PDB file of C-alpha atoms in Angstrom:
ATOM      1  CA  LYS A  27      37.554 -41.914  44.736  1.00 70.00           C
ATOM      2  CA  THR A  28      35.728 -44.456  46.916  1.00 78.00           C
ATOM      3  CA  ARG A  29      32.392 -42.886  45.985  1.00 77.00           C
ATOM      4  CA  ALA A  30      33.133 -43.475  42.295  1.00 81.00           C
ATOM      5  CA  GLU A  31      34.124 -47.059  43.042  1.00 80.00           C
ATOM      6  CA  GLU A  32      30.884 -47.590  44.939  1.00 79.00           C
ATOM      7  CA  LEU A  33      28.851 -46.228  42.032  1.00 79.00           C
ATOM      8  CA  VAL A  34      30.630 -48.552  39.597  1.00 80.00           C
ATOM      9  CA  ALA A  35      30.008 -51.524  41.906  1.00 79.00           C
ATOM     10  CA  ILE A  36      26.326 -50.616  42.217  1.00 78.00           C
ATOM     11  CA  ALA A  37      26.004 -50.297  38.433  1.00 78.00           C
ATOM     12  CA  ASP A  38      27.630 -53.719  37.960  1.00 76.00           C
ATOM     13  CA  THR A  39      25.297 -55.235  40.556  1.00 75.00           C
ATOM     14  CA  ILE A  40      22.252 -53.783  38.825  1.00 74.00           C
ATOM     15  CA  LYS A  41      23.441 -55.224  35.495  1.00 74.00           C
ATOM     16  CA  VAL A  42      23.818 -58.682  37.048  1.00 71.00           C
ATOM     17  CA  LEU A  43      20.412 -58.528  38.733  1.00 69.00           C
ATOM     18  CA  ASN A  44      18.683 -57.337  35.566  1.00 71.00           C
ATOM     19  CA  ASP A  45      20.196 -60.172  33.522  1.00 73.00           C
ATOM     20  CA  ASP A  46      17.780 -62.861  32.272  1.00 71.00           C
ATOM     21  CA  ASP A  47      19.827 -65.602  33.945  1.00 71.00           C
ATOM     22  CA  ALA A  48      19.379 -63.906  37.322  1.00 67.00           C
ATOM     23  CA  LEU A  49      15.639 -63.617  36.710  1.00 66.00           C
ATOM     24  CA  ASP A  50      15.376 -67.315  35.925  1.00 69.00           C
ATOM     25  CA  LEU A  51      17.401 -68.171  39.006  1.00 66.00           C
ATOM     26  CA  PHE A  52      15.168 -66.002  41.213  1.00 64.00           C
ATOM     27  CA  LYS A  53      12.043 -67.638  39.768  1.00 67.00           C
ATOM     28  CA  LYS A  54      13.421 -71.092  40.556  1.00 65.00           C
ATOM     29  CA  VAL A  55      14.576 -70.251  44.055  1.00 61.00           C
ATOM     30  CA  LEU A  56      11.692 -68.066  45.211  1.00 60.00           C
ATOM     31  CA  PRO A  57       8.032 -68.824  44.637  1.00 58.00           C
ATOM     32  CA  SER A  58       6.163 -65.832  43.276  1.00 57.00           C
ATOM     33  CA  ALA A  59       4.248 -65.223  46.523  1.00 49.00           C
ATOM     34  CA  SER A  60       7.371 -64.973  48.647  1.00 51.00           C
ATOM     35  CA  ALA A  61       9.112 -62.594  46.264  1.00 49.00           C
ATOM     36  CA  SER A  62       7.222 -59.812  47.960  1.00 52.00           C
ATOM     37  CA  ALA A  63       8.874 -60.790  51.246  1.00 55.00           C
ATOM     38  CA  PHE A  64      11.779 -58.577  50.262  1.00 56.00           C
ATOM     39  CA  VAL A  65       9.552 -55.530  50.088  1.00 56.00           C
ATOM     40  CA  GLN A  66       9.294 -53.541  53.287  1.00 55.00           C
ATOM     41  CA  THR A  67       5.628 -52.758  53.704  1.00 56.00           C
ATOM     42  CA  GLY A  68       5.662 -50.267  56.540  1.00 59.00           C
ATOM     43  CA  THR A  69       8.084 -48.269  58.601  1.00 63.00           C
ATOM     44  CA  LEU A  70       7.978 -45.553  61.167  1.00 64.00           C
ATOM     45  CA  SER A  71       9.998 -42.482  60.403  1.00 69.00           C
ATOM     46  CA  ALA A  72      12.570 -41.287  62.881  1.00 67.00           C
ATOM     47  CA  GLN A  73      10.375 -38.296  63.688  1.00 71.00           C
ATOM     48  CA  THR A  74       7.380 -40.531  64.398  1.00 76.00           C
ATOM     49  CA  THR A  75       9.448 -42.778  66.649  1.00 75.00           C
ATOM     50  CA  ARG A  76      10.888 -39.758  68.435  1.00 75.00           C
ATOM     51  CA  ALA A  77       7.426 -38.242  68.901  1.00 79.00           C
ATOM     52  CA  ARG A  78       6.011 -41.485  70.308  1.00 79.00           C
ATOM     53  CA  ALA A  79       8.919 -41.898  72.718  1.00 79.00           C
ATOM     54  CA  LEU A  80       8.686 -38.255  73.768  1.00 78.00           C
ATOM     55  CA  SER A  81       4.934 -38.515  74.420  1.00 82.00           C
ATOM     56  CA  ALA A  82       5.526 -41.616  76.563  1.00 80.00           C
ATOM     57  CA  VAL A  83       8.172 -39.744  78.558  1.00 78.00           C
ATOM     58  CA  HIS A  84       5.788 -36.789  79.008  1.00 78.00           C
ATOM     59  CA  ARG A  85       3.063 -39.108  80.313  1.00 79.00           C
ATOM     60  CA  MET A  86       5.501 -40.589  82.835  1.00 78.00           C
ATOM     61  CA  GLN A  87       6.622 -37.077  83.829  1.00 75.00           C
ATOM     62  CA  HIS A  88       3.063 -36.157  84.793  1.00 76.00           C
ATOM     63  CA  ALA A  89       2.786 -39.291  86.942  1.00 74.00           C
ATOM     64  CA  ALA A  90       6.177 -38.865  88.650  1.00 71.00           C
ATOM     65  CA  PRO A  91       6.469 -36.761  91.809  1.00 72.00           C
ATOM     66  CA  ARG A  92       7.978 -33.322  91.192  1.00 74.00           C
ATOM     67  CA  ASN A  93      11.637 -32.701  92.120  1.00 73.00           C
ATOM     68  CA  SER A  94      12.301 -36.392  92.649  1.00 71.00           C
ATOM     69  CA  ARG A  95      15.208 -38.294  91.165  1.00 72.00           C
ATOM     70  CA  VAL A  96      12.873 -40.050  88.723  1.00 72.00           C
ATOM     71  CA  SER A  97      11.414 -36.726  87.608  1.00 75.00           C
ATOM     72  CA  LEU A  98      14.878 -35.359  86.924  1.00 74.00           C
ATOM     73  CA  GLN A  99      15.814 -38.455  84.944  1.00 74.00           C
ATOM     74  CA  LEU A 100      12.630 -38.161  82.893  1.00 75.00           C
ATOM     75  CA  ASP A 101      13.446 -34.511  82.222  1.00 77.00           C
ATOM     76  CA  LEU A 102      16.865 -35.594  80.996  1.00 74.00           C
ATOM     77  CA  LEU A 103      15.284 -38.193  78.715  1.00 75.00           C
ATOM     78  CA  ALA A 104      12.894 -35.597  77.309  1.00 77.00           C
ATOM     79  CA  VAL A 105      15.775 -33.253  76.552  1.00 75.00           C
ATOM     80  CA  ALA A 106      17.731 -36.079  74.920  1.00 73.00           C
ATOM     81  CA  LEU A 107      14.762 -36.999  72.726  1.00 71.00           C
ATOM     82  CA  SER A 108      14.032 -33.389  71.850  1.00 73.00           C
ATOM     83  CA  GLY A 109      17.573 -32.654  70.729  1.00 69.00           C
ATOM     84  CA  LYS A 110      18.724 -32.863  67.129  1.00 61.00           C
ATOM     85  CA  LYS A 111      20.838 -35.920  67.856  1.00 57.00           C
ATOM     86  CA  GLY A 112      18.117 -37.637  69.890  1.00 49.00           C
ATOM     87  CA  LEU A 113      17.640 -40.450  67.402  1.00 50.00           C
ATOM     88  CA  SER A 114      21.018 -40.517  65.738  1.00 56.00           C
ATOM     89  CA  LYS A 115      22.613 -43.937  65.580  1.00 56.00           C
ATOM     90  CA  LYS A 116      24.411 -43.584  68.901  1.00 62.00           C
ATOM     91  CA  GLY A 117      22.079 -40.981  70.421  1.00 60.00           C
ATOM     92  CA  PHE A 118      19.104 -43.287  70.721  1.00 66.00           C
ATOM     93  CA  GLU A 119      21.294 -46.039  72.136  1.00 72.00           C
ATOM     94  CA  LYS A 120      22.237 -43.592  74.872  1.00 74.00           C
ATOM     95  CA  VAL A 121      18.563 -42.890  75.533  1.00 71.00           C
ATOM     96  CA  ILE A 122      17.840 -46.620  75.748  1.00 75.00           C
ATOM     97  CA  ALA A 123      20.776 -47.040  78.138  1.00 79.00           C
ATOM     98  CA  MET A 124      19.413 -44.179  80.239  1.00 78.00           C
ATOM     99  CA  CYS A 125      15.996 -45.877  80.314  1.00 78.00           C
ATOM    100  CA  ASP A 126      17.589 -49.158  81.381  1.00 82.00           C
ATOM    101  CA  ASP A 127      19.523 -47.400  84.140  1.00 84.00           C
ATOM    102  CA  MET A 128      16.367 -45.652  85.316  1.00 83.00           C
ATOM    103  CA  ILE A 129      14.504 -48.980  85.417  1.00 84.00           C
ATOM    104  CA  LYS A 130      17.280 -50.446  87.583  1.00 87.00           C
ATOM    105  CA  VAL A 131      17.072 -47.461  89.933  1.00 85.00           C
ATOM    106  CA  LEU A 132      13.278 -47.734  90.132  1.00 85.00           C
ATOM    107  CA  LYS A 133      13.465 -51.452  90.915  1.00 88.00           C
ATOM    108  CA  GLN A 134      15.991 -50.812  93.681  1.00 89.00           C
ATOM    109  CA  GLU A 135      13.844 -48.011  95.087  1.00 88.00           C
ATOM    110  CA  GLN A 136      10.829 -50.354  95.063  1.00 89.00           C
ATOM    111  CA  VAL A 137      12.794 -52.987  96.985  1.00 90.00           C
ATOM    112  CA  ASP A 138      13.879 -50.327  99.478  1.00 90.00           C
ATOM    113  CA  ASP A 139      10.303 -49.080  99.835  1.00 90.00           C
ATOM    114  CA  ASP A 140       9.003 -52.607 100.401  1.00 90.00           C
ATOM    115  CA  SER A 141      11.562 -53.304 103.123  1.00 91.00           C
ATOM    116  CA  LYS A 142      10.831 -49.953 104.766  1.00 92.00           C
ATOM    117  CA  LYS A 143       7.098 -50.737 104.689  1.00 91.00           C
ATOM    118  CA  GLU A 144       7.719 -54.094 106.397  1.00 92.00           C
ATOM    119  CA  TYR A 145       9.881 -52.401 109.045  1.00 93.00           C
ATOM    120  CA  CYS A 146       7.245 -49.738 109.673  1.00 92.00           C
ATOM    121  CA  ALA A 147       4.471 -52.338 109.942  1.00 92.00           C
ATOM    122  CA  ALA A 148       6.517 -54.293 112.486  1.00 93.00           C
ATOM    123  CA  GLN A 149       7.212 -51.108 114.487  1.00 94.00           C
ATOM    124  CA  LEU A 150       3.525 -50.186 114.412  1.00 94.00           C
ATOM    125  CA  ASP A 151       2.553 -53.609 115.741  1.00 93.00           C
ATOM    126  CA  GLN A 152       5.167 -53.363 118.471  1.00 94.00           C
ATOM    127  CA  PHE A 153       3.982 -49.917 119.590  1.00 94.00           C
ATOM    128  CA  GLU A 154       0.332 -50.989 119.516  1.00 93.00           C
ATOM    129  CA  ASP A 155       1.215 -53.909 121.799  1.00 93.00           C
ATOM    130  CA  LYS A 156       3.017 -51.533 124.176  1.00 94.00           C
ATOM    131  CA  LYS A 157       0.020 -49.186 124.104  1.00 93.00           C
ATOM    132  CA  LYS A 158      -2.394 -51.998 124.996  1.00 93.00           C
ATOM    133  CA  GLU A 159      -0.059 -53.167 127.762  1.00 92.00           C
ATOM    134  CA  THR A 160       0.160 -49.650 129.170  1.00 92.00           C
ATOM    135  CA  GLU A 161      -3.626 -49.221 128.993  1.00 92.00           C
ATOM    136  CA  ARG A 162      -4.076 -52.523 130.831  1.00 91.00           C
ATOM    137  CA  SER A 163      -1.565 -51.451 133.443  1.00 90.00           C
ATOM    138  CA  ILE A 164      -3.402 -48.145 133.932  1.00 90.00           C
ATOM    139  CA  SER A 165      -6.720 -49.980 134.135  1.00 88.00           C
ATOM    140  CA  ASP A 166      -5.329 -52.365 136.725  1.00 87.00           C
ATOM    141  CA  SER A 167      -3.898 -49.456 138.741  1.00 86.00           C
ATOM    142  CA  GLU A 168      -7.248 -47.650 138.673  1.00 84.00           C
ATOM    143  CA  MET A 169      -8.993 -50.830 139.871  1.00 83.00           C
ATOM    144  CA  ALA A 170      -6.526 -51.150 142.723  1.00 80.00           C
ATOM    145  CA  ILE A 171      -7.179 -47.590 143.826  1.00 72.00           C
TER     146      ILE A 171
END
């Protein structure tokens, strides 16, 4: 029933748009050059978009360390993109949400790595100072003997 109503509404709309009055109105409102602005000149198909996203995920998989959390998340993304519902209306939103979550995790891991690097550098400096002090102490002891 609703399908029939939709078809009737579409037919009525086409009649109105094909009317000479509508054509005159469109000519007044839109200059001829901008009338083509309504025409979509290029699009990527869902398969093309899926293939591009999947190839990007595969490139990141090769760069990620094996058996790491990031690698597992990339595997999950690849499976989500490879599935039949990978680019459905809500499916791709889930993939984007997964990407956003992974970016948050990677940023946090980078912060953790940076702080660990600073800690390790400080510890290295401290142990080098102790080593030099011990070497001086040994040198002084040898001189005394």
